[in-house]
Amino acid sequence: QVQLVESGGGLVQAGESLSLSCAASGSIVSINAMGWYRQAPGNQRELVAAIGRTGSAKYADSVKGRFTISRDNAKNTVSLQMSSLKPEDTANYYCNAGTVTYYEGGLYRRLLEVWGQGTLVTVSS
């Protein structure tokens, strides 16, 4: 089985920085895109940033210039460096892995999407 485990959430003040990390576990062969989504109370889950295997990244307009996504394909990890945080960045942040190929039970298997359990980021004004 494949699991994503996030870490790094917490409480910070506006203007400060915070880094999130996500590690995928299991007998993973490859992961296509990895990304971070967030969901604030009463809002829909939205894409924050995503990165492909080659390192090409895209960001939500609201975080461009403040957040940086990176990944380590060898370690199956993805990170999100957040700076100049604003109160409106407060949300549960979820790690996402798209098209995960893994080896289990003597077979290569594929999952279209895997989600982490989420980590809370709170930015106080």
Backbone as a chain_set.jsonl record, in Angstrom:
{"seq": "QVQLVESGGGLVQAGESLSLSCAASGSIVSINAMGWYRQAPGNQRELVAAIGRTGSAKYADSVKGRFTISRDNAKNTVSLQMSSLKPEDTANYYCNAGTVTYYEGGLYRRLLEVWGQGTLVTVSS", "coords": {"N": [[0.843, -1.188, 0.0], [0.334, 2.318, -0.506], [1.223, 5.259, 1.115], [0.892, 8.683, 2.109], [2.585, 10.953, 4.098], [2.363, 13.866, 5.844], [4.192, 16.626, 7.24], [5.151, 19.367, 9.379], [3.334, 21.447, 9.684], [1.765, 24.164, 11.545], [1.545, 26.926, 13.891], [1.99, 30.22, 12.995], [3.069, 33.667, 12.774], [1.81, 36.371, 10.805], [3.697, 37.117, 7.934], [5.813, 35.526, 8.554], [7.709, 32.447, 7.945], [7.249, 29.062, 6.827], [7.73, 25.569, 6.507], [6.587, 22.78, 4.727], [6.531, 19.228, 4.572], [6.336, 16.154, 2.751], [6.181, 12.719, 2.662], [6.24, 9.822, 0.737], [5.349, 6.496, 1.264], [5.959, 2.96, 0.839], [6.33, 0.377, -1.674], [7.328, 1.97, -3.95], [7.455, 2.665, -7.363], [7.312, 4.717, -9.232], [6.249, 8.131, -9.285], [4.022, 10.348, -10.702], [2.937, 13.423, -10.999], [3.307, 15.577, -8.148], [1.871, 17.304, -5.419], [0.537, 20.124, -3.544], [-2.396, 20.838, -1.83], [-4.946, 22.892, -0.396], [-7.382, 23.481, 2.139], [-9.616, 25.593, 3.506], [-11.819, 26.297, 6.269], [-15.155, 25.958, 5.296], [-14.58, 26.372, 2.689], [-13.793, 25.199, -0.655], [-11.51, 22.562, -1.522], [-8.39, 23.537, -2.766], [-5.911, 23.855, -5.327], [-2.593, 24.453, -4.451], [0.133, 24.276, -5.188], [1.954, 22.453, -7.666], [4.111, 19.883, -8.921], [5.961, 18.389, -11.51], [7.608, 15.293, -12.549], [9.936, 16.084, -13.779], [10.475, 18.457, -12.643], [9.078, 20.688, -13.367], [6.945, 23.265, -12.389], [3.848, 24.554, -11.06], [1.815, 27.179, -9.793], [-0.735, 28.413, -7.605], [-2.269, 31.547, -8.211], [-2.447, 33.106, -5.954], [-0.319, 32.443, -4.351], [1.997, 32.714, -5.73], [5.371, 33.648, -6.009], [5.692, 33.65, -3.297], [5.559, 31.081, -2.275], [7.354, 28.014, -2.627], [7.694, 25.043, -4.351], [9.15, 21.812, -4.182], [10.748, 18.693, -5.057], [11.965, 15.398, -4.349], [12.82, 12.903, -6.244], [14.116, 10.496, -5.829], [13.741, 9.976, -3.16], [11.076, 10.094, -2.963], [9.661, 12.346, -2.012], [8.037, 15.464, -1.325], [8.147, 18.954, -0.962], [7.09, 22.041, 0.512], [7.914, 25.248, 0.617], [7.027, 27.989, 2.405], [6.684, 31.411, 2.475], [6.435, 34.786, 3.717], [3.893, 34.625, 4.895], [0.327, 34.867, 5.077], [-2.696, 35.723, 6.833], [-4.814, 34.681, 5.359], [-3.761, 32.409, 4.296], [-4.217, 30.443, 6.029], [-5.189, 27.168, 6.632], [-6.033, 23.68, 6.17], [-3.505, 21.741, 4.899], [-2.901, 19.599, 2.248], [-1.118, 16.863, 1.002], [-0.554, 15.563, -2.23], [-0.362, 12.892, -4.538], [-0.023, 11.961, -7.846], [-0.883, 9.404, -10.154], [0.542, 6.904, -9.217], [2.863, 4.405, -9.303], [3.442, 1.235, -8.053], [4.874, -1.622, -6.366], [3.529, -4.603, -5.403], [2.639, -7.619, -3.817], [3.751, -9.209, -5.805], [3.062, -7.986, -8.128], [2.955, -5.209, -10.4], [1.377, -2.256, -9.633], [-1.087, 0.366, -9.933], [-2.041, 3.523, -8.78], [-4.348, 6.078, -9.218], [-4.481, 8.387, -7.749], [-3.311, 9.633, -4.678], [-3.782, 10.676, -1.351], [-2.61, 12.65, 1.381], [-3.039, 12.884, 4.976], [-3.345, 15.414, 5.828], [-2.216, 18.563, 7.127], [-2.283, 21.12, 9.516], [-2.087, 24.55, 8.969], [-1.759, 27.563, 10.499], [-2.076, 30.988, 10.391], [-1.523, 33.797, 12.126], [-2.69, 37.131, 12.592]], "CA": [[0.0, 0.0, 0.0], [1.054, 3.584, -0.58], [0.723, 6.286, 2.019], [1.574, 9.977, 2.145], [2.598, 11.489, 5.451], [2.808, 15.253, 5.868], [4.709, 17.174, 8.483], [5.623, 20.743, 9.292], [2.329, 22.472, 9.932], [1.846, 24.81, 12.845], [1.039, 28.288, 14.069], [2.984, 31.27, 12.779], [2.517, 35.001, 12.623], [1.844, 36.91, 9.445], [5.014, 37.538, 7.497], [6.8, 34.494, 8.846], [7.857, 31.363, 6.986], [6.983, 27.707, 7.314], [8.007, 24.57, 5.481], [5.856, 21.521, 4.817], [7.154, 18.099, 3.892], [5.462, 15.001, 2.542], [6.943, 11.54, 2.251], [5.441, 8.694, 0.279], [5.894, 5.208, 1.682], [5.503, 1.809, 0.07], [7.279, -0.056, -2.698], [6.998, 2.873, -5.037], [8.291, 2.621, -8.561], [7.356, 6.08, -9.753], [5.131, 9.029, -9.015], [3.97, 11.367, -11.738], [2.925, 14.746, -10.375], [3.073, 15.698, -6.71], [1.419, 18.664, -5.183], [-0.068, 20.523, -2.285], [-3.706, 21.471, -1.876], [-5.367, 23.372, 0.914], [-8.821, 23.673, 2.329], [-9.985, 26.386, 4.663], [-13.197, 26.014, 6.68], [-16.191, 26.532, 4.463], [-14.109, 26.538, 1.307], [-13.414, 23.989, -1.372], [-10.086, 22.283, -1.585], [-7.818, 24.203, -3.931], [-4.517, 23.585, -5.611], [-1.624, 25.472, -4.049], [1.287, 24.128, -6.081], [2.183, 21.098, -8.148], [5.402, 19.741, -9.586], [6.109, 17.161, -12.26], [8.827, 14.533, -12.29], [11.102, 16.803, -14.293], [10.676, 19.673, -11.869], [8.226, 21.803, -13.803], [6.022, 23.581, -11.297], [2.824, 25.568, -11.243], [1.359, 27.718, -8.524], [-1.93, 29.244, -7.562], [-1.898, 32.961, -8.296], [-2.403, 33.693, -4.616], [0.923, 32.103, -3.639], [3.151, 32.945, -6.6], [6.372, 34.548, -5.458], [5.823, 33.46, -1.846], [5.707, 29.652, -1.989], [8.193, 27.259, -3.554], [7.537, 23.601, -4.244], [10.283, 21.036, -4.668], [10.578, 17.263, -4.813], [13.115, 14.526, -4.47], [12.275, 11.687, -6.844], [14.766, 9.317, -5.255], [13.189, 9.758, -1.825], [9.608, 10.189, -3.049], [9.216, 13.396, -1.115], [7.725, 16.775, -1.879], [8.178, 19.97, 0.082], [6.52, 23.34, 0.185], [8.48, 26.319, 1.414], [6.08, 29.092, 2.4], [7.218, 32.62, 3.084], [5.518, 35.938, 3.736], [2.572, 34.036, 5.104], [-0.771, 35.781, 5.358], [-3.799, 35.031, 7.531], [-5.648, 33.949, 4.393], [-3.125, 31.129, 3.982], [-4.644, 29.49, 7.046], [-5.95, 26.067, 6.05], [-5.427, 22.355, 6.201], [-2.737, 21.516, 3.683], [-2.888, 18.181, 1.903], [-0.174, 16.397, -0.005], [-1.202, 14.744, -3.258], [0.511, 12.227, -5.511], [-0.816, 11.509, -8.979], [-0.394, 8.258, -10.93], [1.592, 6.254, -8.442], [3.125, 3.007, -9.655], [4.128, 0.568, -6.951], [5.012, -3.068, -6.5], [2.933, -5.265, -4.241], [2.085, -8.937, -4.082], [4.277, -9.782, -7.034], [2.506, -7.285, -9.289], [3.044, -3.749, -10.466], [0.031, -1.703, -9.505], [-1.12, 1.807, -10.158], [-3.089, 4.331, -8.155], [-4.481, 7.346, -9.931], [-4.319, 9.52, -6.851], [-3.154, 9.337, -3.254], [-3.839, 11.892, -0.529], [-2.167, 12.595, 2.754], [-4.101, 13.121, 5.959], [-3.463, 16.854, 6.037], [-1.532, 19.218, 8.246], [-2.9, 22.427, 9.703], [-1.269, 25.76, 8.994], [-2.524, 28.704, 11.012], [-1.31, 32.225, 10.323], [-2.195, 34.816, 12.919], [-2.418, 38.511, 12.131]], "C": [[0.88, 1.239, 0.0], [0.4, 4.584, 0.364], [1.551, 7.554, 1.876], [1.463, 10.52, 3.562], [3.177, 12.888, 5.411], [3.364, 15.614, 7.238], [5.06, 18.629, 8.263], [4.585, 21.811, 9.527], [2.498, 23.088, 11.308], [1.27, 26.197, 12.827], [2.187, 29.271, 13.896], [2.279, 32.61, 12.69], [2.637, 35.447, 11.171], [3.241, 37.436, 9.124], [6.102, 36.502, 7.727], [6.782, 33.398, 7.776], [7.582, 30.024, 7.656], [7.238, 26.742, 6.169], [7.208, 23.305, 5.757], [6.604, 20.437, 4.041], [6.16, 16.961, 3.78], [6.319, 13.858, 2.028], [5.986, 10.426, 1.864], [6.117, 7.398, 0.701], [5.261, 4.077, 0.894], [6.548, 1.453, -0.961], [6.998, 0.708, -3.992], [7.989, 2.757, -6.184], [8.424, 4.019, -9.139], [6.104, 6.83, -9.325], [5.152, 10.099, -10.093], [4.013, 12.738, -11.066], [2.728, 14.637, -8.867], [2.67, 17.133, -6.445], [0.882, 18.876, -3.79], [-1.393, 21.219, -2.58], [-4.001, 22.005, -0.476], [-6.871, 23.573, 0.938], [-9.043, 24.418, 3.63], [-11.43, 26.075, 5.021], [-14.21, 26.724, 5.797], [-15.817, 26.702, 3.009], [-13.846, 25.181, 0.664], [-11.899, 23.794, -1.329], [-9.536, 22.886, -2.872], [-6.354, 23.837, -4.088], [-3.658, 24.763, -5.166], [-0.438, 25.453, -5.017], [1.423, 22.672, -6.48], [3.495, 21.049, -8.908], [5.475, 18.385, -10.279], [7.421, 16.47, -11.949], [10.072, 15.275, -12.751], [11.344, 18.116, -13.569], [9.844, 20.863, -12.313], [7.13, 22.018, -12.769], [4.986, 24.603, -11.729], [2.278, 25.931, -9.881], [0.01, 28.412, -8.679], [-1.483, 30.699, -7.58], [-1.692, 33.572, -6.918], [-1.098, 33.418, -3.875], [2.168, 32.335, -4.495], [4.087, 33.983, -5.989], [6.581, 34.394, -3.963], [6.1, 32.002, -1.491], [6.6, 29.012, -3.053], [8.013, 25.772, -3.296], [8.769, 22.916, -4.809], [10.025, 19.56, -4.368], [11.905, 16.545, -4.978], [12.594, 13.187, -4.982], [12.869, 10.42, -6.228], [14.17, 8.962, -3.902], [11.667, 9.795, -1.806], [9.058, 11.185, -2.038], [8.902, 14.669, -1.896], [7.654, 17.758, -0.722], [7.558, 21.256, -0.418], [7.112, 24.355, 1.148], [7.566, 27.528, 1.276], [6.699, 30.281, 3.114], [6.187, 33.739, 2.972], [4.083, 35.471, 3.922], [1.556, 35.089, 5.516], [-1.87, 35.015, 6.111], [-4.669, 34.217, 6.572], [-4.996, 32.663, 3.905], [-3.511, 30.052, 4.994], [-5.559, 28.438, 6.434], [-5.314, 24.749, 6.445], [-4.757, 22.133, 4.86], [-2.591, 20.013, 3.455], [-1.871, 17.904, 0.803], [-0.915, 15.471, -0.976], [-0.152, 14.148, -4.178], [-0.363, 11.659, -6.611], [-0.121, 10.418, -9.76], [0.827, 7.638, -10.261], [1.695, 4.795, -8.871], [3.928, 2.374, -8.525], [4.08, -0.937, -7.155], [4.476, -3.725, -5.227], [2.364, -6.615, -4.64], [2.53, -9.536, -5.397], [3.792, -9.096, -8.296], [2.827, -5.8, -9.229], [1.612, -3.21, -10.499], [0.091, -0.203, -9.709], [-2.308, 2.421, -9.433], [-3.16, 5.66, -8.891], [-4.175, 8.535, -9.034], [-4.208, 9.025, -5.411], [-3.116, 10.652, -2.497], [-3.237, 11.633, 0.835], [-3.307, 12.955, 3.684], [-4.289, 14.606, 6.259], [-2.675, 17.342, 7.234], [-2.027, 20.658, 8.317], [-1.854, 23.526, 9.751], [-2.165, 26.907, 9.436], [-1.618, 29.921, 11.029], [-2.101, 33.298, 11.063], [-1.788, 36.21, 12.445], [-1.771, 39.347, 13.221]], "O": [[2.024, 1.206, 0.451], [-0.822, 4.725, 0.397], [2.741, 7.51, 1.566], [0.381, 10.543, 4.149], [4.321, 13.091, 5.004], [3.044, 14.989, 8.248], [5.243, 19.079, 7.132], [4.929, 22.993, 9.565], [3.272, 22.6, 12.132], [0.596, 26.6, 11.879], [3.218, 29.169, 14.56], [1.058, 32.681, 12.55], [3.472, 34.946, 10.418], [3.874, 38.107, 9.939], [7.188, 36.597, 7.157], [5.974, 33.414, 6.848], [7.67, 29.88, 8.876], [6.992, 27.061, 5.006], [7.161, 22.823, 6.889], [7.218, 20.694, 3.006], [5.258, 16.821, 4.605], [7.086, 14.016, 1.077], [5.036, 10.129, 2.588], [7.322, 7.229, 0.514], [4.165, 4.218, 0.35], [7.547, 2.157, -1.105], [6.503, 0.158, -4.975], [9.204, 2.752, -5.983], [9.521, 4.453, -9.492], [5.059, 6.243, -9.046], [6.198, 10.692, -10.361], [5.077, 13.153, -10.606], [2.067, 13.722, -8.378], [3.075, 18.054, -7.154], [0.784, 17.955, -2.978], [-1.486, 22.072, -3.463], [-3.369, 21.603, 0.5], [-7.522, 23.799, -0.082], [-8.702, 23.935, 4.71], [-12.194, 25.632, 4.163], [-14.13, 27.933, 5.581], [-16.635, 27.124, 2.192], [-13.698, 24.165, 1.343], [-11.131, 24.734, -1.127], [-10.142, 22.761, -3.936], [-5.655, 23.55, -3.116], [-3.959, 25.918, -5.466], [-0.062, 26.478, -5.584], [1.055, 21.771, -5.726], [3.936, 22.051, -9.47], [5.097, 17.363, -9.706], [8.244, 16.981, -11.19], [11.146, 15.108, -12.173], [12.318, 18.813, -13.855], [9.902, 21.929, -11.7], [6.474, 21.072, -12.332], [5.213, 25.405, -12.635], [2.271, 25.126, -8.95], [-0.328, 28.925, -9.746], [-0.437, 31.04, -7.028], [-0.853, 34.456, -6.743], [-0.798, 34.081, -2.883], [3.286, 32.162, -4.01], [3.662, 35.04, -5.522], [7.535, 34.941, -3.411], [6.797, 31.72, -0.516], [6.599, 29.416, -4.216], [8.161, 25.302, -2.168], [9.358, 23.377, -5.787], [9.188, 19.223, -3.531], [12.824, 17.017, -5.646], [11.994, 12.423, -4.226], [12.193, 9.396, -6.122], [14.1, 7.788, -3.536], [11.042, 9.56, -0.772], [8.11, 10.895, -1.308], [9.436, 14.905, -2.979], [7.164, 17.432, 0.359], [7.512, 21.519, -1.619], [6.84, 24.321, 2.348], [7.353, 28.033, 0.174], [7.182, 30.155, 4.239], [5.209, 33.642, 2.232], [3.18, 35.878, 3.19], [1.875, 36.06, 6.202], [-1.946, 33.79, 6.022], [-5.2, 33.172, 6.951], [-5.622, 31.9, 3.17], [-3.164, 28.883, 4.826], [-6.565, 28.761, 5.803], [-4.206, 24.707, 6.981], [-5.371, 22.317, 3.809], [-2.208, 19.265, 4.354], [-1.787, 18.627, -0.19], [-1.789, 14.701, -0.578], [0.818, 14.808, -4.55], [-1.335, 10.955, -6.338], [1.084, 10.488, -10.004], [1.967, 7.827, -10.684], [0.718, 4.048, -8.805], [4.954, 2.903, -8.097], [3.345, -1.45, -7.999], [4.926, -3.428, -4.121], [1.693, -6.744, -5.665], [1.786, -10.281, -6.034], [4.069, -9.554, -9.404], [2.952, -5.216, -8.153], [0.771, -3.652, -11.281], [1.156, 0.414, -9.666], [-3.424, 1.902, -9.473], [-2.134, 6.288, -9.153], [-3.674, 9.561, -9.494], [-4.923, 8.114, -4.993], [-2.499, 11.621, -2.94], [-3.341, 10.532, 1.376], [-4.405, 13.29, 3.24], [-5.279, 15.001, 6.874], [-2.495, 16.627, 8.22], [-2.17, 21.327, 7.294], [-0.866, 23.437, 10.481], [-3.197, 27.182, 8.823], [-0.531, 29.894, 11.605], [-3.21, 33.655, 10.666], [-0.676, 36.419, 11.959], [-1.477, 40.523, 13.005]]}, "num_chains": 1, "name": "protein.A"}
